[in-house]
Short mmCIF file of C-alpha atoms and ligand atoms in Angstrom, two decimals:
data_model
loop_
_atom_site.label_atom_id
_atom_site.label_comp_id
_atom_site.label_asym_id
_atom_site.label_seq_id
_atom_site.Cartn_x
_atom_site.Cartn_y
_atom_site.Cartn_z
CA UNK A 222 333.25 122.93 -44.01
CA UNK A 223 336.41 121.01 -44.32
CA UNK A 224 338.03 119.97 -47.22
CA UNK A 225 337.48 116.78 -48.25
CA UNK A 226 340.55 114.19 -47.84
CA UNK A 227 341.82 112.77 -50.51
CA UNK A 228 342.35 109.26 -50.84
CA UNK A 229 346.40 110.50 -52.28
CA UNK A 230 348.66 113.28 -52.59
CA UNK A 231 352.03 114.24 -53.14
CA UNK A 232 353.85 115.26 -50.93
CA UNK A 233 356.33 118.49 -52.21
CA UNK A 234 359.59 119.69 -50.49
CA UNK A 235 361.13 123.51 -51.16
CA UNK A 236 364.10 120.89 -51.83
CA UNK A 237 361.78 119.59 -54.59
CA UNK A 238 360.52 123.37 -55.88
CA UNK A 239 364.00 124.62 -56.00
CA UNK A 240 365.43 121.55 -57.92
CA UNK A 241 362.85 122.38 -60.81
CA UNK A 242 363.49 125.92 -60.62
CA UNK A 243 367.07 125.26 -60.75
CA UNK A 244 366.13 123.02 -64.19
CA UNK A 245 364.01 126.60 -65.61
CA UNK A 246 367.17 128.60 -65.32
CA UNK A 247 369.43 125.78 -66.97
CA UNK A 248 370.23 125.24 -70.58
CA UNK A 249 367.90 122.26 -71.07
CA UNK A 250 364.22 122.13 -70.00
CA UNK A 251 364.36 118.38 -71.86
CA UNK A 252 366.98 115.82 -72.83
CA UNK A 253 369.43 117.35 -70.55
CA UNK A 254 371.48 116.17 -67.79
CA UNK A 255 368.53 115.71 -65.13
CA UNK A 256 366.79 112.68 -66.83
CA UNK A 257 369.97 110.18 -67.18
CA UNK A 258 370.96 111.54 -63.43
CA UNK A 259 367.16 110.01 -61.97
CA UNK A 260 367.40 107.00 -63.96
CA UNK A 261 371.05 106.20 -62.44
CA UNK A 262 369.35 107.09 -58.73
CA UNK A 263 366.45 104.64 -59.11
CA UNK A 264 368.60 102.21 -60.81
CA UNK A 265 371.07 102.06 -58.00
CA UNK A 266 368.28 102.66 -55.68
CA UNK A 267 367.04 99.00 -57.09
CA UNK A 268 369.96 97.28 -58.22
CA UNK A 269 369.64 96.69 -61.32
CA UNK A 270 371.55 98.07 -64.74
CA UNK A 271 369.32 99.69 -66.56
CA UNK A 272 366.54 102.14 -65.94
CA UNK A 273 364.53 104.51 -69.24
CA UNK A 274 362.81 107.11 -68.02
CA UNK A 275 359.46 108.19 -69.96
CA UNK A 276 356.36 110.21 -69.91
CA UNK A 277 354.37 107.76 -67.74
CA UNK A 278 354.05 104.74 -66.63
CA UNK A 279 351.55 103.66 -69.57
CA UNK A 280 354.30 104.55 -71.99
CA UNK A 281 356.61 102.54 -70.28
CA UNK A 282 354.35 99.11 -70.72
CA UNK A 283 353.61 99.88 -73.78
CA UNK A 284 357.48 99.93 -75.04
CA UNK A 285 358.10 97.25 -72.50
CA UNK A 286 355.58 94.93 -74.49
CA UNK A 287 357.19 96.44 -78.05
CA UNK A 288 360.81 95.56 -76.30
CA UNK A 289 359.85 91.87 -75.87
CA UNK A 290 357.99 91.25 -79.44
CA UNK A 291 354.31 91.55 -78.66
CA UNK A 292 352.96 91.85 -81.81
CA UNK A 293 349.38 90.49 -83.64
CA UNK A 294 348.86 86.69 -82.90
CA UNK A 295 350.27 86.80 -79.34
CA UNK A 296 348.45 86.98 -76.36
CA UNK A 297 349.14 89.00 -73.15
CA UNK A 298 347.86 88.02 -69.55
CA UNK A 299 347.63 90.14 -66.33
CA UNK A 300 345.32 90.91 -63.68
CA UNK A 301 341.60 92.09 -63.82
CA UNK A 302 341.75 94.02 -60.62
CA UNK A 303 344.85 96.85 -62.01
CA UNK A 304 344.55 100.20 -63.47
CA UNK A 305 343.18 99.35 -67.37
CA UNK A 306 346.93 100.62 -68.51
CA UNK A 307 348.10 97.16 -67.41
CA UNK A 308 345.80 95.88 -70.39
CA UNK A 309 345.80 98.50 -72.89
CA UNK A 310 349.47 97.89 -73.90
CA UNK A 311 348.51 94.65 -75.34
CA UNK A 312 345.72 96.01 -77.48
CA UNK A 313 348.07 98.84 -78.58
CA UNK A 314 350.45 95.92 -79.95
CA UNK A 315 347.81 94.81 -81.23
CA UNK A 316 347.77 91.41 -79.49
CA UNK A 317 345.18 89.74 -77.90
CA UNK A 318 344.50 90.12 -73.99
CA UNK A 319 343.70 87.75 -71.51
CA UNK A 320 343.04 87.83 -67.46
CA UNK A 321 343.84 85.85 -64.58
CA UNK A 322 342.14 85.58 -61.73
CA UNK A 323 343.45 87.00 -57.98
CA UNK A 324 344.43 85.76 -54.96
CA UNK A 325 341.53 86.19 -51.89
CA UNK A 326 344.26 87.26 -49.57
CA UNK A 327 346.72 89.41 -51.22
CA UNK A 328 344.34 90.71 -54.44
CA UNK A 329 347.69 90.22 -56.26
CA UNK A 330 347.22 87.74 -59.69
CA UNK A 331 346.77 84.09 -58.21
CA UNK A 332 349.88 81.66 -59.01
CA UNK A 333 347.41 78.70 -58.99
CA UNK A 334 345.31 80.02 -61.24
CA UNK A 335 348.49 80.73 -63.51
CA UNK A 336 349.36 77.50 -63.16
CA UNK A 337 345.93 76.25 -64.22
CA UNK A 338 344.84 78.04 -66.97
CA UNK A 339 348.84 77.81 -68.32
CA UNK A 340 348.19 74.09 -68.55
CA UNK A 341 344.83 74.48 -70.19
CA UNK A 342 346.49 76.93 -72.73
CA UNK A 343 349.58 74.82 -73.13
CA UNK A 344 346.84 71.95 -74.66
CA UNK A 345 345.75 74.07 -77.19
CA UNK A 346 348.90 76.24 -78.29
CA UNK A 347 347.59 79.46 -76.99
CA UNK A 348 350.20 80.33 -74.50
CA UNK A 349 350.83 84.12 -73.73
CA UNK A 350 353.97 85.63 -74.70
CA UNK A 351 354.09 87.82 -72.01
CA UNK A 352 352.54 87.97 -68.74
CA UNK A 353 351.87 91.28 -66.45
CA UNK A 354 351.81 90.83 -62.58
CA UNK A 355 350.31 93.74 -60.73
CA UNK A 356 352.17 94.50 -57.46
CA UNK A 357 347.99 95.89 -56.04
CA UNK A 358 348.56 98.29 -52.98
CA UNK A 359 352.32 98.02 -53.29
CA UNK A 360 352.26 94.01 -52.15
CA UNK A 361 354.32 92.17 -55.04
CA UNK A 362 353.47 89.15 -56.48
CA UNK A 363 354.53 85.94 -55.17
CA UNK A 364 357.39 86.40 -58.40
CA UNK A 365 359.66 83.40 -57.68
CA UNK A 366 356.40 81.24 -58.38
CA UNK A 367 355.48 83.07 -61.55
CA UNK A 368 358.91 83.27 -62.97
CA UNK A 369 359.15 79.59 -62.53
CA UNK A 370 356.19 78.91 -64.65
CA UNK A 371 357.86 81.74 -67.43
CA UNK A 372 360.44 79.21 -67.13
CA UNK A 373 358.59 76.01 -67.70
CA UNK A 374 356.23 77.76 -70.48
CA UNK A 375 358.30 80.02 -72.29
CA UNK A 376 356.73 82.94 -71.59
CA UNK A 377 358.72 86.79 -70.72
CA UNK A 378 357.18 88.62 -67.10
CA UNK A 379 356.81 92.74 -67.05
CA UNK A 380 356.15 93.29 -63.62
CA UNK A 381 353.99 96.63 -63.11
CA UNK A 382 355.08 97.89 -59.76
CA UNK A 383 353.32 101.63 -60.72
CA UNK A 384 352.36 101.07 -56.63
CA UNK A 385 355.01 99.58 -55.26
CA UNK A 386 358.79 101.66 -55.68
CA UNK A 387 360.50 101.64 -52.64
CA UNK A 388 359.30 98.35 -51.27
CA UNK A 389 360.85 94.88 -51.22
CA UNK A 390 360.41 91.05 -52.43
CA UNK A 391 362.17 88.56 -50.07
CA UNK A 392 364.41 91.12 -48.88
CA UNK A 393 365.46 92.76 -51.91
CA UNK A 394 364.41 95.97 -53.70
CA UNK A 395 361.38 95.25 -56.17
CA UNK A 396 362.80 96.61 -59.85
CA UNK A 397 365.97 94.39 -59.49
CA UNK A 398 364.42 92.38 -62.69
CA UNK A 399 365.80 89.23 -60.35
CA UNK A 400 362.18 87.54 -61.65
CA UNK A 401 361.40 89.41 -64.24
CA UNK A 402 362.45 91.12 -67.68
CA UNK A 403 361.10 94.24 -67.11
CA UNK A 404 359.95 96.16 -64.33
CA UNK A 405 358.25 99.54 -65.04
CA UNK A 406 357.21 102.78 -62.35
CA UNK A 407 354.48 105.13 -62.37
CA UNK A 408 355.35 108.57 -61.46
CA UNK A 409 351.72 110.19 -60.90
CA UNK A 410 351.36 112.06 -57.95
CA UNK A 411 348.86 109.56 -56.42
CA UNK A 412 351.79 107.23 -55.93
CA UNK A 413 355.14 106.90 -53.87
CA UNK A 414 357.19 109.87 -55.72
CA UNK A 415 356.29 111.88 -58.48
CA UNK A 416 357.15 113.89 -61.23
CA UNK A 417 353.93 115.16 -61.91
CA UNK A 418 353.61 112.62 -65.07
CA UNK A 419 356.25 110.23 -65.82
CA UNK A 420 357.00 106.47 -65.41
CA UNK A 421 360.38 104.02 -66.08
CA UNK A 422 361.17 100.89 -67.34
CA UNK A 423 363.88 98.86 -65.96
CA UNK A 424 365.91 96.00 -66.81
CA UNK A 425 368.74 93.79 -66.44
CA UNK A 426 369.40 93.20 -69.64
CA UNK A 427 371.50 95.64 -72.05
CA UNK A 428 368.95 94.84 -75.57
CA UNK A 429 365.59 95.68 -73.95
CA UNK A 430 367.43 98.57 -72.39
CA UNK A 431 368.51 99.76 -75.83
CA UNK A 432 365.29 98.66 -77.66
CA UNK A 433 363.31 100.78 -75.12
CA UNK A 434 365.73 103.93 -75.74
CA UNK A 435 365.18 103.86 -79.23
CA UNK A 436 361.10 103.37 -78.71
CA UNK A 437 360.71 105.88 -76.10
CA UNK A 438 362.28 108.84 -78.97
CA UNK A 439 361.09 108.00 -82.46
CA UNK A 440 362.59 104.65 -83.22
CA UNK A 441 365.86 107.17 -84.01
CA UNK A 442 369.54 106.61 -83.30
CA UNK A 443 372.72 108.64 -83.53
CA UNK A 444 374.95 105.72 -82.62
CA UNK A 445 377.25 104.61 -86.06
CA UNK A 446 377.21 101.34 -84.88
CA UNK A 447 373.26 101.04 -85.18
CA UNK A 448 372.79 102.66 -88.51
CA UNK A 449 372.75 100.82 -92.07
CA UNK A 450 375.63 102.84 -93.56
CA UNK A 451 378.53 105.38 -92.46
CA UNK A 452 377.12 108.89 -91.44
CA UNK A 453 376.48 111.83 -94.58
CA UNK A 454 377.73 114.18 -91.92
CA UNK A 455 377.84 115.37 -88.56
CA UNK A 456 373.85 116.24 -88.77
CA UNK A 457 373.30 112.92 -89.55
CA UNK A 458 371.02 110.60 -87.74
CA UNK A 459 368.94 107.23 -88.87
CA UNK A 460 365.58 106.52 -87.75
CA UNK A 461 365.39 102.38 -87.95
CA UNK A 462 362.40 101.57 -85.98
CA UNK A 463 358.90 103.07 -85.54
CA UNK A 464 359.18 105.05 -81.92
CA UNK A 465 357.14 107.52 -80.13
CA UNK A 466 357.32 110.46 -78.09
CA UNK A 467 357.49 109.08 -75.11
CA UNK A 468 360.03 110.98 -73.49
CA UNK A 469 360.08 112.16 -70.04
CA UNK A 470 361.22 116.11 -69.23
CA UNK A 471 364.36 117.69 -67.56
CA UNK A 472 362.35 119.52 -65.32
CA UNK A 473 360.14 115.90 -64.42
CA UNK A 474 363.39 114.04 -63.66
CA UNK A 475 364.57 117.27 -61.59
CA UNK A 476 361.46 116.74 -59.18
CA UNK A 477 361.87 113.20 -59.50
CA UNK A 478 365.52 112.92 -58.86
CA UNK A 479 364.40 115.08 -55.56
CA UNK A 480 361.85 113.18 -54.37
CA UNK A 481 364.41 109.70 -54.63
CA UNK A 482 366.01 111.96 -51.23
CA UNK A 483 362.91 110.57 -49.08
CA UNK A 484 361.33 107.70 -51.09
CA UNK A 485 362.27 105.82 -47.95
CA UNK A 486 361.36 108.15 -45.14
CA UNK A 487 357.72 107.98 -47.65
CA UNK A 488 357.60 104.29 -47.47
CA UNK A 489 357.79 103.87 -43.53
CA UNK A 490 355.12 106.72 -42.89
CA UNK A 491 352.88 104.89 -45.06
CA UNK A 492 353.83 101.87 -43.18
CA UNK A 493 353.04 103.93 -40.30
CA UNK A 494 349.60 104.82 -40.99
CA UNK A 495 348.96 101.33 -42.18
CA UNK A 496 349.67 99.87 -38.55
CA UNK A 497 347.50 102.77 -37.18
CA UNK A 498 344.66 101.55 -39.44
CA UNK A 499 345.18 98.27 -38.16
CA UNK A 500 345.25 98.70 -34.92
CA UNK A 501 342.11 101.52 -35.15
CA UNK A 502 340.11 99.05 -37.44
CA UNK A 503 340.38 96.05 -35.43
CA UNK A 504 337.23 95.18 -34.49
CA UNK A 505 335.12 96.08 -37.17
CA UNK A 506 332.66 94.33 -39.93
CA UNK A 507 335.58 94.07 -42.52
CA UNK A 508 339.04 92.52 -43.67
CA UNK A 509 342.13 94.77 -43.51
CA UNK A 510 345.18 94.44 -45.63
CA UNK A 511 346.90 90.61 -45.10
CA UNK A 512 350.74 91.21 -45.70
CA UNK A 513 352.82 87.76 -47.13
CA UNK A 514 355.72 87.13 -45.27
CA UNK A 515 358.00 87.55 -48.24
CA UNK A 516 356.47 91.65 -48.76
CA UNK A 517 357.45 94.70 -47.78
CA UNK A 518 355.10 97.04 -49.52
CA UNK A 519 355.32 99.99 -51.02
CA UNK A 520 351.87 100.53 -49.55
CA UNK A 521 350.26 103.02 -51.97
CA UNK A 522 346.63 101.94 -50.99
CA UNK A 523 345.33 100.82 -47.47
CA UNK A 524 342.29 98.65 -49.01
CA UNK A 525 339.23 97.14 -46.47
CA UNK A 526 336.92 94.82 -47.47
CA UNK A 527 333.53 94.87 -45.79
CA UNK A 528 331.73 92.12 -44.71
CA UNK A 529 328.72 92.69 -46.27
CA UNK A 530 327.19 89.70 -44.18
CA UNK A 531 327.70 91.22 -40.61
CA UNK A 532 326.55 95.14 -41.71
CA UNK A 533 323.18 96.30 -42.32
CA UNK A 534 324.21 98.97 -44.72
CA UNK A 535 325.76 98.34 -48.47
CA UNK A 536 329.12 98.64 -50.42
CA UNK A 537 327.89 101.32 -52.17
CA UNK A 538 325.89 103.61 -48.81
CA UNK A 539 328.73 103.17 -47.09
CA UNK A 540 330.97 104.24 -49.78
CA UNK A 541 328.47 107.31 -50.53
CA UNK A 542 328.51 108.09 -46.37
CA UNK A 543 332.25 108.55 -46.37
CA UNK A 544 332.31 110.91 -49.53
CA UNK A 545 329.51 112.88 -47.58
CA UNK A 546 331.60 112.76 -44.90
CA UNK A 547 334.65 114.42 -46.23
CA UNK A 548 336.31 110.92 -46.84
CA UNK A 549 337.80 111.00 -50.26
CA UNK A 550 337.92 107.51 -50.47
CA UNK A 551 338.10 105.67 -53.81
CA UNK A 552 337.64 102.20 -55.47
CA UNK A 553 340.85 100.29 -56.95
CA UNK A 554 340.08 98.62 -58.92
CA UNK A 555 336.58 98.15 -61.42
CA UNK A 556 337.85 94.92 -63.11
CA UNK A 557 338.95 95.68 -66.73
CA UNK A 558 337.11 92.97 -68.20
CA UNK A 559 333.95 94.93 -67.18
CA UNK A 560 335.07 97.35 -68.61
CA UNK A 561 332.87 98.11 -71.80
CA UNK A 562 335.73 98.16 -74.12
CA UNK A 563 336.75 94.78 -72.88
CA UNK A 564 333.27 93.47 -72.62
CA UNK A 565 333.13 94.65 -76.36
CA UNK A 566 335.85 92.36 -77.24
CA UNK A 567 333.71 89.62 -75.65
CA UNK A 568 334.87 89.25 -71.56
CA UNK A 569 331.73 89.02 -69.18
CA UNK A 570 330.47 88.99 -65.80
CA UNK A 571 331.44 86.09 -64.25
CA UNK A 572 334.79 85.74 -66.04
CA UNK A 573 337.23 86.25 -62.80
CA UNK A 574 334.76 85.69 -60.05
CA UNK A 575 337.29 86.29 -56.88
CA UNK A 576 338.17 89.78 -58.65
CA UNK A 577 334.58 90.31 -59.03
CA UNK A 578 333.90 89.55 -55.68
CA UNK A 579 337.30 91.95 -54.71
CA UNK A 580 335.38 94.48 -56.44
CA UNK A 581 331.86 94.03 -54.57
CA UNK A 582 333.70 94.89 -51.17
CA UNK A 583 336.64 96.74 -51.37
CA UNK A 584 337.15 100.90 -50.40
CA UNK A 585 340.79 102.30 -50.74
CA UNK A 586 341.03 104.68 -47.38
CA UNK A 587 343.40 107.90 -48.18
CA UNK A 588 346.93 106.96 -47.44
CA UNK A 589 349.47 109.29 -48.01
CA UNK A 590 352.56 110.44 -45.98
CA UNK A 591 350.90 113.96 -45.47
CA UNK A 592 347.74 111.74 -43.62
CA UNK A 593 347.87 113.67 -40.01
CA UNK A 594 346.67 111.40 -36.91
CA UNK A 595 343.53 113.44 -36.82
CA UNK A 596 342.82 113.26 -40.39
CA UNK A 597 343.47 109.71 -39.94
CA UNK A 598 340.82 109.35 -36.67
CA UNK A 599 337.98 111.52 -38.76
CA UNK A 600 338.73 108.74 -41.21
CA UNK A 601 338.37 105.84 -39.15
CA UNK A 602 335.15 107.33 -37.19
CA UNK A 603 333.55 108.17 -40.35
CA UNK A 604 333.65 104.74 -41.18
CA UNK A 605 332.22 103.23 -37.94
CA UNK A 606 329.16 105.27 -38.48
CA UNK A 607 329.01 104.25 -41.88
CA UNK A 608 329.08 100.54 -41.07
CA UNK A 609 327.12 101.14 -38.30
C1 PLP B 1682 348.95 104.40 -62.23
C2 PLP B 1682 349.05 103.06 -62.84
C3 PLP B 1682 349.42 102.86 -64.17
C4 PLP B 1682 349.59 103.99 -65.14
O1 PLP B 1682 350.45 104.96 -64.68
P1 PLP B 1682 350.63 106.33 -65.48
O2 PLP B 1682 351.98 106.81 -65.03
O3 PLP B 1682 349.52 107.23 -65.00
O4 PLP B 1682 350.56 106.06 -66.91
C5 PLP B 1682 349.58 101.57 -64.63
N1 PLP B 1682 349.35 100.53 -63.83
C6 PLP B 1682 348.96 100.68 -62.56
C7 PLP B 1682 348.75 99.46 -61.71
C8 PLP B 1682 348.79 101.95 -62.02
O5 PLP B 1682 348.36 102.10 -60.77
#
């Protein structure tokens, strides 16, 4: 029996084991030199000014959100086909959260809809404060159209790109902020690097930056020029907002700082598989990936859709057949308003119907720079049987 493949992994370097070990011998296993040293690499890495590393990606929307005033009476809207983190960080504002529905080609939040339900909301004073775009599979957003309605409505964009470091928006590195206040990273080791847990929040602009640094450790500062009154004494420090622990480890950014070494070379061998998939897929009962013209993904999931009209066999037997088969393949994303905690603050079937639909067809095929060619061709015939 062979082990099953998994729809992710990491992929782990002696470069990578070495840097961590090297971080074990130091003097600082956390708030050391290793975590300001990976948020200058990914900063540079996306041009932009300022990067806060934390303990995960969650962590970093949820101080994201706290950065840009989400608080009780505002509302929050993202996508209903994301990882229910995207939504949470609302709720743990304690704001109100609302979804809008995707796009049938790219499964990325639909501009049009924006645009609609904006103008709906704009009639009865219930805009959102902030709005999350998803970048799904590692395809961003079409951003220059959503930051032009943040323009026109007032409202402040966090972009989750947990899938989609290391890939590009009309050319330039997605985390510049260029549309967007913040942009934040996941760090699990399903995605493009890792460092085990962990996640970052970037920005262009110095406050949030700031605001974020104080969140992510206690709401405490040591800067003078922060606190309400001269120092008692070299001890001293002032705590003037209510933070977390949200901070990420020495020995995290060690690995993570590694990993920056090939985030590219991880990028164009998933790029690689991708156009193997296409080319091995073509042919058969269902939709593969459509790429916009302005993306260059990060592509962290390789995502079919079957056409359930031209196969004799189900969503679900076909999903079972490829687990039975070894196929670790998985399902990204159940919609988070069907989720039961979001159904329990009153969302239903039938509220996003093209995410719905998403969700009725779609199987996330293991894609991962470690993915051999045979791997990739048990894979692929596992699947024609399936859909046979
Ligand atoms: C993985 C993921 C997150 C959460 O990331 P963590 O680092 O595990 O907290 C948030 N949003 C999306 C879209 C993700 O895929």
């Amino acid at each position: 029996m062979t082990a099953m493949i998994p729809y992710g992994r990491q992929n782990i370097s002696e470069a990578d084991i070495q840097s961590v070990v090297d971080v074990l011998r130091s003097d600082f296993l956390t708030q050391g030199p290793a975590v300001p040293a990976f948020e200058k690499s990914v900063a540079e890495y996306c041009g932009v000014e300022y990067a806060v590393a934390v303990n995960s990606a969650t962590s970093a929307l949820h101080i994201a959100c706290l950065a840009l005033g989400v608080g009780s009476g505002d509302s929050v809207w993202t996508s209903p086909i994301t990882f229910v983190a995207s939504a949470n960080c609302a709720l743990y504002c304690g704001a109100q959260i609302d979804f809008v529905d995707i796009d049938p080609r790219t499964y990325n939040l639909s501009v049009e809809k924006l645009a609609e339900k904006l103008a709906q909301a704009a009639k009865y004073g219930n805009l959102p404060k902030v709005v999350i775009p998803v970048h799904l599979c590692g395809q961003p957003c079409d951003m220059q159209g959503i930051h032009a309605l943040g323009k026109r409505y007032g409202f402040k964009i966090i972009e989750d790109a947990s899938h989609a470091i290391g890939g590009k928006y009309r050319g330039e590195p997605i985390g510049n902020c260029r549309y967007s206040d913040i942009t934040i990273f996941s760090f699990h080791p399903v995605k493009i690097i890792t460092t085990a847990e962990g996640g970052m929040a970037l920005s262009k602009d110095a406050k949030l930056a700031k605001r974020m640094q104080l969140l992510r450790s206690h709401g405490i500062t040591r800067d003078v020029n922060e606190m309400s009154h001269a120092p008692d004494g070299p001890w001293y420090y002032q705590q003037i907002d209510l933070g977390y622990n949200y901070r990420m480890t020495d020995l995290q950014a060690a690995l993570g700082l590694s990993q920056m070494q090939r985030l590219d070379e991880f990028v164009a061998r998933r790029h690689a598989i991708a156009q193997r998939y296409d080319l091995l897929l073509a042919g058969l009962p269902l939709i593969a990936p459509w790429q916009h013209a302005d993306s260059y993904s990060g592509m962290h999931l390789y995502v079919i859709r079957l056409k359930l009209g031209e196969i004799v066999s189900s969503h679900r037997l076909v999903f079972e057949a490829l687990r039975a088969a070894g196929i670790g393949v998985n399902l990204h994303y159940i919609p988070v308003h069907r989720q039961p905690y979001y159904e329990g603050l009153g969302f239903k079937a039938g509220y996003c119907p093209e995410g719905e639909k998403y969700y009725a067809e779609a199987i996330s095929l293991p894609m991962y720079p470690g993915l051999t060619e045979e791997q990739q061709g048990r894979v692929v015939n596992a699947l024609a049987e399936a859909i046979r």
